[in-house]
Coordinates of C-alpha atoms in Angstrom, one line a residue:
M1 CA 10.8 -36.0 5.5
T2 CA 8.2 -36.7 8.0
A3 CA 5.9 -34.0 10.1
P4 CA 6.5 -33.9 13.7
G5 CA 3.4 -36.0 14.2
G6 CA 5.1 -38.7 12.1
G7 CA 3.2 -38.4 8.9
F8 CA 4.6 -37.4 5.5
E9 CA 5.3 -33.9 4.8
P10 CA 5.9 -32.6 1.4
A11 CA 9.1 -30.5 0.3
T12 CA 8.0 -26.8 0.2
G13 CA 11.6 -25.7 -0.4
D14 CA 11.6 -23.7 2.7
G15 CA 13.6 -26.3 5.1
P16 CA 16.7 -28.3 4.9
P17 CA 17.4 -30.6 1.8
V18 CA 15.3 -33.3 1.2
P19 CA 17.2 -36.3 0.6
A20 CA 16.7 -38.1 -2.9
T21 CA 16.4 -41.7 -1.6
A22 CA 14.3 -44.6 -2.8
E23 CA 12.2 -44.4 0.3
R24 CA 11.5 -40.6 -0.3
T25 CA 10.4 -41.5 -3.9
R26 CA 7.9 -44.3 -2.4
E27 CA 6.6 -41.7 0.2
V28 CA 5.9 -39.1 -2.4
R29 CA 4.4 -41.7 -4.8
T30 CA 2.0 -43.0 -2.0
A31 CA 1.0 -39.5 -1.0
Y32 CA 0.3 -38.2 -4.5
E33 CA -1.8 -41.5 -5.2
G34 CA -3.6 -40.8 -2.0
L35 CA -4.3 -37.2 -3.0
L36 CA -5.6 -38.4 -6.6
Q37 CA -7.8 -41.0 -4.8
I38 CA -9.1 -38.5 -2.5
R39 CA -10.2 -36.3 -5.3
R40 CA -11.8 -39.3 -7.2
L41 CA -13.9 -40.0 -4.1
V42 CA -15.0 -36.4 -3.1
N43 CA -15.1 -34.8 -6.6
G44 CA -17.5 -37.5 -8.2
G45 CA -17.7 -36.9 -12.0
A46 CA -15.0 -34.0 -12.0
G47 CA -12.5 -36.7 -10.8
E48 CA -8.8 -36.0 -10.5
G49 CA -8.7 -32.8 -12.5
V50 CA -10.2 -30.6 -9.8
P51 CA -8.7 -30.0 -6.3
A52 CA -10.5 -31.3 -3.5
R53 CA -11.8 -29.1 -0.7
W54 CA -9.4 -30.1 1.9
E55 CA -6.6 -29.0 -0.5
L56 CA -7.7 -25.5 -0.3
R57 CA -7.3 -25.5 3.5
Q58 CA -3.6 -26.7 3.0
L59 CA -2.8 -25.3 -0.2
P60 CA 0.9 -24.7 0.1
R61 CA 1.3 -28.5 1.1
A62 CA -1.0 -29.5 -1.7
V63 CA 1.0 -27.6 -4.2
A64 CA 4.3 -28.9 -2.9
L65 CA 3.3 -32.4 -3.1
A66 CA 2.1 -32.0 -6.7
L67 CA 5.4 -30.3 -7.7
E68 CA 7.5 -32.9 -5.9
A69 CA 5.5 -35.8 -7.6
A70 CA 6.1 -34.1 -10.9
G71 CA 10.0 -34.6 -10.3
L72 CA 10.7 -30.8 -9.9
P73 CA 13.4 -30.2 -7.2
P74 CA 12.7 -28.0 -4.2
S75 CA 14.8 -25.4 -3.0
A76 CA 16.5 -25.7 0.5
V77 CA 17.6 -23.3 3.1
D78 CA 20.0 -23.2 5.9
G79 CA 19.2 -22.5 9.5
E80 CA 19.4 -18.6 8.9
G81 CA 17.1 -18.9 5.8
R82 CA 19.7 -18.6 3.1
P83 CA 19.0 -20.7 -0.1
T84 CA 21.4 -23.6 -0.1
R85 CA 19.9 -25.5 -3.1
T86 CA 18.2 -24.5 -6.4
G87 CA 14.6 -25.3 -6.8
Y88 CA 11.0 -24.3 -6.1
R89 CA 9.8 -22.8 -2.9
V90 CA 6.0 -23.0 -2.0
S91 CA 4.5 -20.4 0.4
A92 CA 1.1 -19.3 1.4
G93 CA -0.6 -16.5 -0.4
P94 CA -0.4 -13.0 1.1
E95 CA -4.0 -12.8 2.0
P96 CA -4.9 -15.4 4.7
A97 CA -8.6 -15.6 3.8
A98 CA -8.2 -16.3 0.0
P99 CA -6.9 -19.6 -0.9
R100 CA -3.7 -19.0 -2.7
A101 CA -0.1 -20.1 -2.8
E102 CA 3.0 -18.6 -4.2
V103 CA 5.9 -20.5 -6.1
A104 CA 9.2 -19.1 -6.6
W105 CA 12.4 -20.5 -8.2
L106 CA 15.2 -19.8 -5.8
G107 CA 18.8 -20.7 -5.3
P108 CA 22.0 -19.6 -3.8
P109 CA 23.8 -16.4 -4.9
G110 CA 25.6 -17.3 -8.2
S111 CA 23.4 -20.4 -8.8
G112 CA 21.9 -18.9 -12.2
A113 CA 18.3 -19.5 -10.7
A114 CA 17.2 -16.0 -11.6
R115 CA 18.2 -16.8 -15.4
E116 CA 16.2 -19.9 -15.4
E117 CA 13.2 -19.0 -13.3
Q118 CA 10.7 -18.3 -16.4
E119 CA 11.4 -21.6 -17.9
R120 CA 11.4 -23.6 -14.5
L121 CA 8.3 -21.8 -13.2
A122 CA 6.7 -22.5 -16.6
A123 CA 7.3 -26.3 -15.9
C124 CA 5.8 -26.0 -12.3
A125 CA 2.6 -24.3 -13.8
A126 CA 2.2 -27.2 -16.4
A127 CA 2.4 -29.7 -13.6
L128 CA 0.0 -27.7 -11.4
E129 CA -2.3 -27.0 -14.2
A130 CA -2.7 -30.5 -15.1
L131 CA -4.1 -31.1 -11.7
G132 CA -6.6 -28.5 -12.1
W133 CA -4.9 -25.4 -10.4
V134 CA -4.9 -21.9 -12.0
C135 CA -1.4 -20.4 -12.2
L136 CA -0.4 -16.7 -12.9
L137 CA 3.1 -15.5 -13.7
Y138 CA 4.0 -12.3 -11.8
R139 CA 7.0 -10.3 -11.3
G140 CA 7.7 -9.4 -7.8
P141 CA 10.5 -7.3 -5.9
R142 CA 13.5 -6.8 -7.7
R143 CA 11.8 -8.1 -10.8
R144 CA 12.0 -11.8 -9.8
R145 CA 9.1 -13.8 -11.2
F146 CA 6.8 -16.1 -9.1
L147 CA 3.5 -18.1 -9.7
E148 CA 0.3 -17.4 -7.8
V149 CA -1.6 -20.6 -7.8
E150 CA -5.2 -20.7 -6.9
P151 CA -8.3 -23.1 -7.3
P152 CA -10.4 -22.8 -10.3
R153 CA -13.3 -20.5 -10.3

């Protein structure tokens, strides 16, 4: 999926389904390798295991890229915002001043997303923690779980 300006846009799970094509796989791999290279260049000795400063300004995009690169499926929604595909959904945290993102596991009614959310969110947390993010599991409205993702302190 490309951004309106023509650049790569990671799947946040809050839009139409992302096609599972060889081209998309290449785009994700290239973007992810670019993210790691930027980390190596700007973080010096800390290397790839610490988020770069620019990631904090675009936290939902950085988190979505990490999840998509890890092979986790993004959710998808129709034109009215209803889930049409089971997977992760990344959104900005509730406080605009604080660099945080939220990851939920969503799916259409009857998809079983609620039953599998703990296991699938654990997989999301593992992928993100391997890249230096801090993930905290919470229960939100209707007792649905979600991850809060933030940079290390």
